[in-house]
Amino acid sequence: MCLSIPSKVVKIDKENNTAVVDTMGVTRKAGLELIEEGTVEVGDYVLIHIGFVMNKIDEEDALESLKVYNEILEKMDEQERENLVLEDDNCGTRGS
Amino acid sequence: MSELQLKDLYDGFRNPDTIRSLAKQIAREAEKLEAPLRIMEVCGGHTHTIMKYGLPQLLPDSISFIHGPGCPVCIMPKERIDHAIALAKMENTILVTLGDMIRVPGSKTSLAQERAAGYDIRPLYTPADALKIAKENPDKKVIFFAIGFETTTPMTTAVIKATVEQKIKNLFFHINHVLVPPAVDAIMADGKARINAFIGPSHVSVIAGAKIYQPIPLAYRTPVVVSGFEPVDVLQGILMTVRQQVQNRAELEIEYTRSVTMEGNTKAQKLIETYLQPRPHFRWRGIGDIERSALELRPEFAYLDAEKLFGDVLPNEPIDDHKLCICGTILKGLAKPMDCKVFGKACTPNTPLGSCMVSSEGACNAYYRYQGV
């Protein structure tokens, strides 16, 4: 499933041009090569696609989306939750 | 419209009540349609949502779905998969590619079968790992078999950029990136699928911008609504196409305003232009040759191009699908999976004869999974 779960930027590594993001409790690293320098900051919400930040999303929209996803995830245990987040990213392993 | 969207966001993208009430609203407005609405959802992600949530059953008979070619694995012709296999079989080589590609059968075997036979073939979680694998294996050739639509292309070019800048000598690229608009145009120019509205993929548009669809409403007087992947998004996209049709409009509209803009990600677009250019021709599985419908490395980066460097091991004859498989006809919007004699019998997700069954984004796979065959 391509859920497009928003991720929150928790750290930026300027030297390697990567960010550490939190996707509903799952921590991942993502490349910043596709984003204009300085436009993404800690605390921003972004969409991740196959390991890269694809765009920044409006905080209000991101929070609304997260609220919905949280309701779905509340019914799952930790493993299922992690699988769902990873599966969301797998959307890209199909190349679309 | 804006009131409805806000309400839907709070209610949830999958709330059954919201889905039902949207379906009812569509049915009400569809009564005003003068002719049946044949909507092509271009992207396999949308096909998945439509089948999973049984949307065709919720909507009036005047609205039908034509499943489009938007599954990068499904449209890859067998000779390109044979390329990947031939490259993987070269000495001292590691072939890397995105996950779904591994299981697709070429003319004789798949990458998965070749991996089981001992060749070094690795699925990538992210294209960035290709760089890592190349650095960890300096005495081997690492070949990245790159697939995908506009969405995944900039990630490949980010890796090409790093390869050039860091002067990495053992990473090469076999580029199979394809473009959505030429394929849609080919289907419309053919005319047989009689499509009169499009639901456009949102992820492609996040990168390329919704503007890439602008020529379609102009050339074919057909509405295009760029829509997200959740059922509520898809239903809203449908409602917007119904309204356009009823009001005799043919415009490009964005349903997925959460992430899609007209312009898209211009930095990603520039990155693609720097390293890649349109190929004169590319053969799509089932659809056939479409001019300028795929990308290749620019001549100045020929030294990274696996297709050129190792051309002598690559087979070049076009190879057709299994004669019982109608995947190509499905990708053109001219048939449904149930029209295929082998669907659900000789051809299942475990024993796929064609690519529409292999990829989890393929129409046959979605029908098999959600229709309880």
CSV table of C-alpha atoms in Angstrom, one decimal:
chain,number,residue,atom,x,y,z
A,1,MET,CA,0.0,0.0,0.0
A,2,CYS,CA,1.2,3.5,-0.7
A,3,LEU,CA,0.0,5.2,2.4
A,4,SER,CA,2.2,8.2,2.3
A,5,ILE,CA,2.6,8.4,6.0
A,6,PRO,CA,4.2,11.7,6.9
A,7,SER,CA,7.6,11.6,8.7
A,8,LYS,CA,8.9,14.2,11.1
A,9,VAL,CA,12.5,15.3,10.7
A,10,VAL,CA,14.4,14.8,14.0
A,11,LYS,CA,18.0,15.4,13.0
A,12,ILE,CA,19.8,16.8,10.0
A,13,ASP,CA,23.4,15.7,9.1
A,14,LYS,CA,24.7,18.5,6.9
A,15,GLU,CA,27.9,16.8,6.1
A,16,ASN,CA,26.3,13.7,4.5
A,17,ASN,CA,23.2,15.6,3.4
A,18,THR,CA,20.9,13.2,5.2
A,19,ALA,CA,18.1,13.5,7.7
A,20,VAL,CA,16.9,11.2,10.5
A,21,VAL,CA,13.2,11.0,10.4
A,22,ASP,CA,10.5,9.5,12.7
A,23,THR,CA,7.7,7.7,10.9
A,24,MET,CA,5.1,6.9,13.5
A,25,GLY,CA,7.7,5.8,16.0
A,26,VAL,CA,10.0,4.1,13.5
A,27,THR,CA,13.3,5.9,13.0
A,28,ARG,CA,14.8,6.0,9.5
A,29,LYS,CA,17.5,7.8,7.6
A,30,ALA,CA,16.7,9.6,4.4
A,31,GLY,CA,18.7,11.4,1.8
A,32,LEU,CA,18.2,15.2,1.2
A,33,GLU,CA,19.6,15.3,-2.3
A,34,LEU,CA,16.2,16.1,-3.9
A,35,ILE,CA,15.5,19.0,-1.6
A,36,GLU,CA,16.8,22.6,-2.0
A,37,GLU,CA,19.3,23.3,0.7
A,38,GLY,CA,18.0,24.9,3.9
A,39,THR,CA,14.3,24.3,3.0
A,40,VAL,CA,13.9,21.3,5.3
A,41,GLU,CA,14.5,21.8,9.0
A,42,VAL,CA,14.2,19.8,12.2
A,43,GLY,CA,10.5,19.6,13.1
A,44,ASP,CA,9.3,19.7,9.6
A,45,TYR,CA,7.1,17.0,8.1
A,46,VAL,CA,8.1,15.3,4.9
A,47,LEU,CA,7.2,12.4,2.6
A,48,ILE,CA,9.8,9.7,2.2
A,49,HIS,CA,10.2,7.6,-0.9
A,50,ILE,CA,12.7,4.7,-1.2
A,51,GLY,CA,15.1,6.3,1.3
A,52,PHE,CA,14.9,9.9,0.0
A,53,VAL,CA,12.9,12.9,1.2
A,54,MET,CA,10.5,13.7,-1.7
A,55,ASN,CA,8.9,16.9,-0.4
A,56,LYS,CA,7.9,18.9,2.6
A,57,ILE,CA,4.3,18.9,3.6
A,58,ASP,CA,2.2,21.4,5.4
A,59,GLU,CA,2.2,20.8,9.2
A,60,GLU,CA,-1.5,21.0,9.5
A,61,ASP,CA,-2.1,18.5,6.7
A,62,ALA,CA,0.6,16.2,8.1
A,63,LEU,CA,-1.0,16.2,11.6
A,64,GLU,CA,-4.4,15.5,10.2
A,65,SER,CA,-3.1,12.6,8.2
A,66,LEU,CA,-1.1,11.2,11.2
A,67,LYS,CA,-4.2,11.4,13.4
A,68,VAL,CA,-6.0,9.1,10.9
A,69,TYR,CA,-3.0,6.7,10.6
A,70,ASN,CA,-2.7,6.6,14.4
A,71,GLU,CA,-6.2,5.4,14.7
A,72,ILE,CA,-5.4,2.5,12.3
A,73,LEU,CA,-2.2,1.8,14.0
A,74,GLU,CA,-3.6,1.8,17.5
A,75,LYS,CA,-5.2,-1.5,16.7
A,76,MET,CA,-1.9,-3.1,15.8
A,77,ASP,CA,1.0,-4.4,17.9
A,78,GLU,CA,4.6,-3.0,17.6
A,79,GLN,CA,5.7,-5.5,15.0
A,80,GLU,CA,2.7,-5.0,12.8
A,81,ARG,CA,3.2,-1.2,13.1
A,82,GLU,CA,6.8,-1.4,12.0
A,83,ASN,CA,5.8,-3.7,9.1
A,84,LEU,CA,3.2,-1.2,8.0
A,85,VAL,CA,5.6,1.6,7.9
A,86,LEU,CA,8.2,-0.4,6.0
A,87,GLU,CA,5.5,-1.7,3.7
A,88,ASP,CA,4.6,1.9,3.0
A,89,ASP,CA,8.1,2.6,1.9
A,90,ASN,CA,8.0,-0.6,-0.2
A,91,CYS,CA,5.6,1.2,-2.4
A,92,GLY,CA,8.7,2.5,-4.0
A,93,THR,CA,10.3,-0.9,-4.5
A,94,ARG,CA,7.7,-1.4,-7.1
A,95,GLY,CA,9.1,1.7,-8.8
A,96,SER,CA,5.9,3.8,-8.8
B,1,MET,CA,-16.1,20.9,-2.1
B,2,SER,CA,-13.6,22.3,0.4
B,3,GLU,CA,-16.1,21.6,3.2
B,4,LEU,CA,-16.4,18.0,2.1
B,5,GLN,CA,-12.6,17.5,1.9
B,6,LEU,CA,-12.0,18.9,5.4
B,7,LYS,CA,-14.7,16.7,6.8
B,8,ASP,CA,-13.2,13.6,5.1
B,9,LEU,CA,-9.8,14.3,6.5
B,10,TYR,CA,-11.1,14.3,10.0
B,11,ASP,CA,-13.4,11.4,9.5
B,12,GLY,CA,-10.5,9.3,8.1
B,13,PHE,CA,-9.4,8.3,4.7
B,14,ARG,CA,-10.9,4.9,5.1
B,15,ASN,CA,-14.0,5.5,7.3
B,16,PRO,CA,-16.7,3.2,5.9
B,17,ASP,CA,-19.4,5.8,6.5
B,18,THR,CA,-17.4,8.5,4.6
B,19,ILE,CA,-16.8,6.0,1.8
B,20,ARG,CA,-20.5,5.1,1.6
B,21,SER,CA,-21.7,8.7,1.7
B,22,LEU,CA,-19.2,9.7,-1.0
B,23,ALA,CA,-20.3,6.8,-3.1
B,24,LYS,CA,-23.9,7.9,-2.7
B,25,GLN,CA,-23.1,11.4,-3.7
B,26,ILE,CA,-21.3,10.1,-6.8
B,27,ALA,CA,-24.3,8.0,-7.7
B,28,ARG,CA,-26.6,11.1,-7.3
B,29,GLU,CA,-24.5,13.3,-9.5
B,30,ALA,CA,-23.8,10.4,-12.0
B,31,GLU,CA,-27.6,10.4,-12.8
B,32,LYS,CA,-26.9,13.5,-14.8
B,33,LEU,CA,-24.3,11.8,-17.0
B,34,GLU,CA,-25.3,11.6,-20.6
B,35,ALA,CA,-23.0,8.7,-21.4
B,36,PRO,CA,-21.2,6.1,-19.3
B,37,LEU,CA,-18.0,7.3,-17.6
B,38,ARG,CA,-15.0,5.1,-18.4
B,39,ILE,CA,-12.3,6.1,-16.0
B,40,MET,CA,-8.7,4.9,-16.4
B,41,GLU,CA,-6.8,4.9,-13.2
B,42,VAL,CA,-3.3,5.1,-14.5
B,43,CYS,CA,-1.4,3.8,-11.5
B,44,GLY,CA,-1.3,0.3,-10.0
B,45,GLY,CA,-1.6,1.8,-6.5
B,46,HIS,CA,-5.0,3.1,-7.4
B,47,THR,CA,-6.0,-0.3,-8.9
B,48,HIS,CA,-5.1,-1.8,-5.6
B,49,THR,CA,-7.3,0.6,-3.6
B,50,ILE,CA,-10.2,0.2,-6.1
B,51,MET,CA,-10.2,-3.6,-5.7
B,52,LYS,CA,-9.4,-3.7,-2.0
B,53,TYR,CA,-12.3,-1.5,-1.1
B,54,GLY,CA,-14.6,-2.9,-3.7
B,55,LEU,CA,-15.3,0.5,-5.1
B,56,PRO,CA,-16.8,-0.8,-8.4
B,57,GLN,CA,-19.6,-2.4,-6.3
B,58,LEU,CA,-20.3,0.8,-4.5
B,59,LEU,CA,-20.7,2.9,-7.7
B,60,PRO,CA,-23.5,3.0,-10.3
B,61,ASP,CA,-23.2,0.9,-13.5
B,62,SER,CA,-22.6,4.1,-15.5
B,63,ILE,CA,-19.1,4.3,-14.0
B,64,SER,CA,-16.5,1.7,-14.9
B,65,PHE,CA,-12.8,1.4,-14.3
B,66,ILE,CA,-10.2,0.7,-16.9
B,67,HIS,CA,-6.9,-0.3,-15.3
B,68,GLY,CA,-3.9,1.5,-16.8
B,69,PRO,CA,-0.3,0.8,-17.5
B,70,GLY,CA,1.1,2.5,-14.3
B,71,CYS,CA,3.0,-0.5,-12.9
B,72,PRO,CA,6.7,-0.2,-13.8
B,73,VAL,CA,7.4,-3.9,-13.3
B,74,CYS,CA,4.4,-4.9,-15.4
B,75,ILE,CA,5.3,-2.9,-18.5
B,76,MET,CA,9.0,-4.1,-18.6
B,77,PRO,CA,9.4,-6.2,-21.7
B,78,LYS,CA,11.0,-9.6,-21.3
B,79,GLU,CA,14.1,-8.6,-23.3
B,80,ARG,CA,14.9,-6.0,-20.7
B,81,ILE,CA,14.6,-8.6,-17.9
B,82,ASP,CA,16.9,-10.8,-20.0
B,83,HIS,CA,19.3,-7.9,-20.0
B,84,ALA,CA,19.4,-7.8,-16.2
B,85,ILE,CA,20.0,-11.6,-16.1
B,86,ALA,CA,22.7,-11.4,-18.7
B,87,LEU,CA,24.5,-8.6,-16.7
B,88,ALA,CA,24.1,-10.6,-13.5
B,89,LYS,CA,25.8,-13.6,-15.1
B,90,MET,CA,29.0,-11.6,-16.1
B,91,GLU,CA,32.1,-12.4,-14.1
B,92,ASN,CA,32.8,-10.4,-10.9
B,93,THR,CA,29.4,-8.7,-11.0
B,94,ILE,CA,26.8,-7.7,-8.5
B,95,LEU,CA,23.4,-6.8,-9.9
B,96,VAL,CA,21.2,-4.6,-7.7
B,97,THR,CA,17.6,-3.6,-8.3
B,98,LEU,CA,14.4,-2.6,-6.5
B,99,GLY,CA,12.5,-5.5,-4.9
B,100,ASP,CA,9.6,-6.4,-7.2
B,101,MET,CA,11.8,-6.7,-10.2
B,102,ILE,CA,13.4,-9.8,-8.9
B,103,ARG,CA,10.5,-12.1,-9.3
B,104,VAL,CA,9.4,-11.1,-12.8
B,105,PRO,CA,10.0,-13.9,-15.4
B,106,GLY,CA,12.1,-13.0,-18.4
B,107,SER,CA,12.2,-15.3,-21.5
B,108,LYS,CA,13.5,-18.3,-19.5
B,109,THR,CA,14.1,-17.5,-15.9
B,110,SER,CA,13.7,-14.6,-13.4
B,111,LEU,CA,16.4,-12.8,-11.3
B,112,ALA,CA,15.1,-14.7,-8.3
B,113,GLN,CA,15.8,-18.0,-10.0
B,114,GLU,CA,19.3,-16.9,-11.0
B,115,ARG,CA,20.0,-15.7,-7.5
B,116,ALA,CA,19.0,-19.1,-6.2
B,117,ALA,CA,21.4,-20.6,-8.8
B,118,GLY,CA,24.3,-18.6,-7.2
B,119,TYR,CA,24.6,-15.3,-9.0
B,120,ASP,CA,25.0,-12.2,-6.8
B,121,ILE,CA,21.7,-10.4,-7.2
B,122,ARG,CA,20.6,-8.1,-4.5
B,123,PRO,CA,17.3,-6.3,-3.9
B,124,LEU,CA,17.7,-2.6,-2.8
B,125,TYR,CA,15.8,-1.0,0.0
B,126,THR,CA,16.9,2.4,-1.4
B,127,PRO,CA,19.0,3.2,-4.5
B,128,ALA,CA,21.5,4.9,-2.1
B,129,ASP,CA,22.6,1.4,-1.1
B,130,ALA,CA,23.9,0.8,-4.6
B,131,LEU,CA,26.6,3.3,-3.8
B,132,LYS,CA,27.4,1.6,-0.5
B,133,ILE,CA,27.6,-1.9,-2.1
B,134,ALA,CA,30.0,-0.5,-4.8
B,135,LYS,CA,32.3,1.0,-2.2
B,136,GLU,CA,32.3,-2.2,-0.2
B,137,ASN,CA,33.2,-4.3,-3.2
B,138,PRO,CA,35.9,-2.3,-5.1
B,139,ASP,CA,37.1,-5.4,-7.1
B,140,LYS,CA,33.6,-6.1,-8.5
B,141,LYS,CA,31.4,-4.4,-11.0
B,142,VAL,CA,28.1,-3.3,-9.4
B,143,ILE,CA,25.3,-2.8,-11.9
B,144,PHE,CA,22.2,-0.9,-10.9
B,145,PHE,CA,19.2,-2.1,-12.9
B,146,ALA,CA,17.1,1.1,-12.5
B,147,ILE,CA,13.3,0.9,-12.9
B,148,GLY,CA,10.3,3.1,-12.2
B,149,PHE,CA,8.2,6.1,-13.3
B,150,GLU,CA,8.9,9.8,-12.7
B,151,THR,CA,8.7,9.1,-8.9
B,152,THR,CA,11.8,7.0,-8.6
B,153,THR,CA,13.9,8.6,-11.4
B,154,PRO,CA,15.3,11.4,-9.2
B,155,MET,CA,16.5,8.9,-6.6
B,156,THR,CA,18.5,7.1,-9.4
B,157,THR,CA,19.9,10.3,-10.6
B,158,ALA,CA,21.0,11.3,-7.1
B,159,VAL,CA,23.1,8.1,-7.1
B,160,ILE,CA,24.4,8.8,-10.6
B,161,LYS,CA,25.5,12.3,-9.3
B,162,ALA,CA,27.3,10.8,-6.3
B,163,THR,CA,29.0,8.3,-8.6
B,164,VAL,CA,30.3,11.1,-10.9
B,165,GLU,CA,31.3,13.4,-8.1
B,166,GLN,CA,33.0,10.8,-6.0
B,167,LYS,CA,34.6,9.3,-9.1
B,168,ILE,CA,33.4,5.8,-8.2
B,169,LYS,CA,34.8,3.5,-10.9
B,170,ASN,CA,32.8,0.3,-10.4
B,171,LEU,CA,29.2,1.4,-10.4
B,172,PHE,CA,27.2,1.2,-13.6
B,173,PHE,CA,23.6,1.9,-14.6
B,174,HIS,CA,21.1,0.1,-16.8
B,175,ILE,CA,18.4,2.7,-17.1
B,176,ASN,CA,14.7,1.6,-17.6
B,177,HIS,CA,13.0,4.7,-16.3
B,178,VAL,CA,9.7,5.3,-18.1
B,179,LEU,CA,7.4,8.3,-18.4
B,180,VAL,CA,3.6,8.3,-17.7
B,181,PRO,CA,2.4,11.0,-20.2
B,182,PRO,CA,3.6,9.3,-23.5
B,183,ALA,CA,2.0,6.0,-22.4
B,184,VAL,CA,-1.3,7.7,-21.6
B,185,ASP,CA,-1.0,9.5,-24.9
B,186,ALA,CA,-0.4,6.3,-26.8
B,187,ILE,CA,-3.5,4.7,-25.3
B,188,MET,CA,-5.7,7.7,-26.1
B,189,ALA,CA,-4.3,8.0,-29.7
B,190,ASP,CA,-5.1,4.3,-30.2
B,191,GLY,CA,-8.7,5.1,-29.0
B,192,LYS,CA,-9.9,1.5,-28.6
B,193,ALA,CA,-10.1,1.7,-24.8
B,194,ARG,CA,-12.8,4.5,-25.2
B,195,ILE,CA,-11.6,6.3,-22.0
B,196,ASN,CA,-13.3,9.5,-21.1
B,197,ALA,CA,-11.7,10.4,-17.8
B,198,PHE,CA,-8.4,9.9,-15.9
B,199,ILE,CA,-7.4,9.5,-12.3
B,200,GLY,CA,-3.8,10.6,-12.3
B,201,PRO,CA,-1.2,9.2,-9.9
B,202,SER,CA,-0.2,11.5,-7.0
B,203,HIS,CA,3.3,10.3,-6.2
B,204,VAL,CA,4.5,10.8,-9.8
B,205,SER,CA,3.0,14.3,-9.6
B,206,VAL,CA,4.8,15.2,-6.3
B,207,ILE,CA,8.0,15.0,-8.3
B,208,ALA,CA,7.0,15.9,-11.9
B,209,GLY,CA,4.2,18.3,-11.0
B,210,ALA,CA,0.6,17.9,-12.1
B,211,LYS,CA,1.5,20.0,-15.2
B,212,ILE,CA,2.7,16.9,-17.0
B,213,TYR,CA,-0.9,15.9,-17.6
B,214,GLN,CA,-1.9,19.3,-19.0
B,215,PRO,CA,-1.7,18.2,-22.7
B,216,ILE,CA,-4.3,15.4,-22.1
B,217,PRO,CA,-7.4,17.4,-21.5
B,218,LEU,CA,-6.4,19.8,-24.2
B,219,ALA,CA,-5.7,17.1,-26.9
B,220,TYR,CA,-8.5,14.6,-26.0
B,221,ARG,CA,-11.1,16.7,-24.2
B,222,THR,CA,-10.8,14.3,-21.3
B,223,PRO,CA,-10.7,15.3,-17.6
B,224,VAL,CA,-7.7,14.4,-15.5
B,225,VAL,CA,-7.9,14.5,-11.7
B,226,VAL,CA,-4.7,13.8,-9.8
B,227,SER,CA,-5.7,11.8,-6.8
B,228,GLY,CA,-4.1,10.3,-3.6
B,229,PHE,CA,-4.2,6.6,-2.9
B,230,GLU,CA,-6.6,6.3,0.0
B,231,PRO,CA,-10.2,5.1,-0.9
B,232,VAL,CA,-11.6,8.5,0.1
B,233,ASP,CA,-9.1,10.2,-2.1
B,234,VAL,CA,-9.9,8.0,-5.1
B,235,LEU,CA,-13.7,8.5,-4.5
B,236,GLN,CA,-13.2,12.3,-4.4
B,237,GLY,CA,-11.2,12.1,-7.6
B,238,ILE,CA,-14.1,10.2,-9.2
B,239,LEU,CA,-16.6,12.7,-7.9
B,240,MET,CA,-14.5,15.5,-9.5
B,241,THR,CA,-14.4,13.7,-12.9
B,242,VAL,CA,-18.2,13.1,-12.8
B,243,ARG,CA,-18.7,16.8,-12.1
B,244,GLN,CA,-16.4,17.8,-14.9
B,245,GLN,CA,-18.3,15.5,-17.3
B,246,VAL,CA,-21.7,16.7,-16.2
B,247,GLN,CA,-20.7,20.3,-16.5
B,248,ASN,CA,-19.0,19.5,-19.9
B,249,ARG,CA,-15.6,20.5,-18.7
B,250,ALA,CA,-12.3,18.8,-19.5
B,251,GLU,CA,-9.7,20.1,-17.1
B,252,LEU,CA,-6.7,19.1,-15.1
B,253,GLU,CA,-7.6,19.2,-11.4
B,254,ILE,CA,-5.7,18.2,-8.3
B,255,GLU,CA,-7.6,16.3,-5.6
B,256,TYR,CA,-4.4,15.5,-3.6
B,257,THR,CA,-3.6,19.0,-2.6
B,258,ARG,CA,-1.9,17.6,0.5
B,259,SER,CA,1.3,17.0,-1.5
B,260,VAL,CA,0.8,17.8,-5.2
B,261,THR,CA,1.4,21.1,-6.9
B,262,MET,CA,1.4,22.1,-10.5
B,263,GLU,CA,5.1,22.6,-10.6
B,264,GLY,CA,6.3,19.6,-8.6
B,265,ASN,CA,9.8,19.3,-7.2
B,266,THR,CA,11.9,21.4,-9.5
B,267,LYS,CA,15.2,20.4,-7.9
B,268,ALA,CA,14.5,16.8,-8.6
B,269,GLN,CA,13.4,17.7,-12.2
B,270,LYS,CA,16.7,19.5,-12.8
B,271,LEU,CA,18.7,16.6,-11.4
B,272,ILE,CA,17.0,14.3,-13.9
B,273,GLU,CA,17.7,16.7,-16.8
B,274,THR,CA,21.3,16.9,-15.9
B,275,TYR,CA,22.0,13.2,-16.2
B,276,LEU,CA,19.2,11.7,-18.3
B,277,GLN,CA,17.5,12.4,-21.7
B,278,PRO,CA,14.6,10.9,-23.5
B,279,ARG,CA,15.3,7.7,-25.5
B,280,PRO,CA,14.1,7.8,-29.1
B,281,HIS,CA,12.1,4.6,-28.6
B,282,PHE,CA,11.1,2.2,-25.8
B,283,ARG,CA,9.1,-1.0,-26.1
B,284,TRP,CA,6.4,-1.3,-23.5
B,285,ARG,CA,5.3,-4.8,-22.6
B,286,GLY,CA,1.9,-5.3,-24.3
B,287,ILE,CA,1.6,-1.7,-25.6
B,288,GLY,CA,4.6,-1.8,-28.0
B,289,ASP,CA,7.0,0.8,-29.1
B,290,ILE,CA,6.3,4.4,-27.8
B,291,GLU,CA,8.5,7.2,-28.9
B,292,ARG,CA,10.3,9.2,-26.3
B,293,SER,CA,8.6,7.3,-23.5
B,294,ALA,CA,11.6,6.4,-21.5
B,295,LEU,CA,15.0,7.8,-20.4
B,296,GLU,CA,18.6,7.0,-20.9
B,297,LEU,CA,21.9,8.4,-19.7
B,298,ARG,CA,23.2,11.5,-21.5
B,299,PRO,CA,26.1,10.8,-23.9
B,300,GLU,CA,28.6,12.5,-21.6
B,301,PHE,CA,27.9,9.8,-19.0
B,302,ALA,CA,28.2,6.9,-21.4
B,303,TYR,CA,31.1,5.7,-19.3
B,304,LEU,CA,28.5,4.7,-16.6
B,305,ASP,CA,26.0,3.2,-19.1
B,306,ALA,CA,25.9,-0.6,-18.6
B,307,GLU,CA,23.7,-0.9,-21.7
B,308,LYS,CA,26.5,0.6,-23.9
B,309,LEU,CA,29.5,-0.8,-22.0
B,310,PHE,CA,28.3,-4.4,-21.9
B,311,GLY,CA,26.2,-4.3,-25.0
B,312,ASP,CA,27.9,-7.4,-26.4
B,313,VAL,CA,26.3,-9.7,-23.8
B,314,LEU,CA,22.8,-8.1,-24.1
B,315,PRO,CA,20.2,-9.9,-26.2
B,316,ASN,CA,18.3,-7.4,-28.5
B,317,GLU,CA,15.5,-9.3,-30.1
B,318,PRO,CA,12.0,-8.3,-28.8
B,319,ILE,CA,10.4,-11.2,-26.9
B,320,ASP,CA,6.6,-11.5,-26.7
B,321,ASP,CA,4.6,-12.7,-23.7
B,322,HIS,CA,3.4,-16.2,-23.1
B,323,LYS,CA,0.8,-16.8,-25.7
B,324,LEU,CA,-2.0,-17.4,-23.2
B,325,CYS,CA,-1.2,-14.2,-21.2
B,326,ILE,CA,-3.3,-11.2,-22.0
B,327,CYS,CA,-1.4,-8.8,-19.7
B,328,GLY,CA,-0.6,-6.5,-22.7
B,329,THR,CA,-4.2,-6.2,-23.6
B,330,ILE,CA,-5.1,-5.4,-20.0
B,331,LEU,CA,-2.3,-2.7,-19.8
B,332,LYS,CA,-3.9,-1.1,-22.9
B,333,GLY,CA,-7.3,-1.0,-21.1
B,334,LEU,CA,-8.9,-3.4,-23.5
B,335,ALA,CA,-9.5,-6.4,-21.2
B,336,LYS,CA,-10.0,-7.3,-17.5
B,337,PRO,CA,-8.1,-10.0,-15.7
B,338,MET,CA,-11.2,-12.3,-15.7
B,339,ASP,CA,-11.2,-12.2,-19.5
B,340,CYS,CA,-7.9,-14.2,-19.4
B,341,LYS,CA,-8.2,-18.0,-19.7
B,342,VAL,CA,-5.3,-18.8,-17.4
B,343,PHE,CA,-6.2,-16.2,-14.7
B,344,GLY,CA,-6.4,-17.8,-11.3
B,345,LYS,CA,-5.7,-21.2,-12.8
B,346,ALA,CA,-2.3,-21.7,-14.5
B,347,CYS,CA,-1.5,-18.1,-13.5
B,348,THR,CA,-1.5,-17.1,-9.8
B,349,PRO,CA,0.8,-14.9,-7.7
B,350,ASN,CA,2.9,-18.0,-6.9
B,351,THR,CA,3.1,-19.2,-10.5
B,352,PRO,CA,2.8,-16.0,-12.5
B,353,LEU,CA,2.8,-16.4,-16.3
B,354,GLY,CA,2.8,-12.6,-16.9
B,355,SER,CA,3.9,-9.4,-15.2
B,356,CYS,CA,0.4,-8.2,-14.3
B,357,MET,CA,0.2,-11.1,-11.9
B,358,VAL,CA,3.8,-10.8,-10.6
B,359,SER,CA,3.8,-7.3,-9.3
B,360,SER,CA,1.6,-6.5,-6.3
B,361,GLU,CA,0.6,-3.4,-8.3
B,362,GLY,CA,-0.5,-5.4,-11.3
B,363,ALA,CA,-4.2,-5.6,-12.1
B,364,CYS,CA,-4.3,-9.4,-12.1
B,365,ASN,CA,-2.6,-9.6,-8.8
B,366,ALA,CA,-5.1,-7.1,-7.3
B,367,TYR,CA,-8.1,-9.0,-8.7
B,368,TYR,CA,-6.7,-12.3,-7.4
B,369,ARG,CA,-6.1,-11.0,-3.9
B,370,TYR,CA,-9.3,-9.1,-3.4
B,371,GLN,CA,-11.9,-11.0,-5.4
B,372,GLY,CA,-11.4,-14.3,-3.6
B,373,VAL,CA,-10.8,-16.3,-6.8
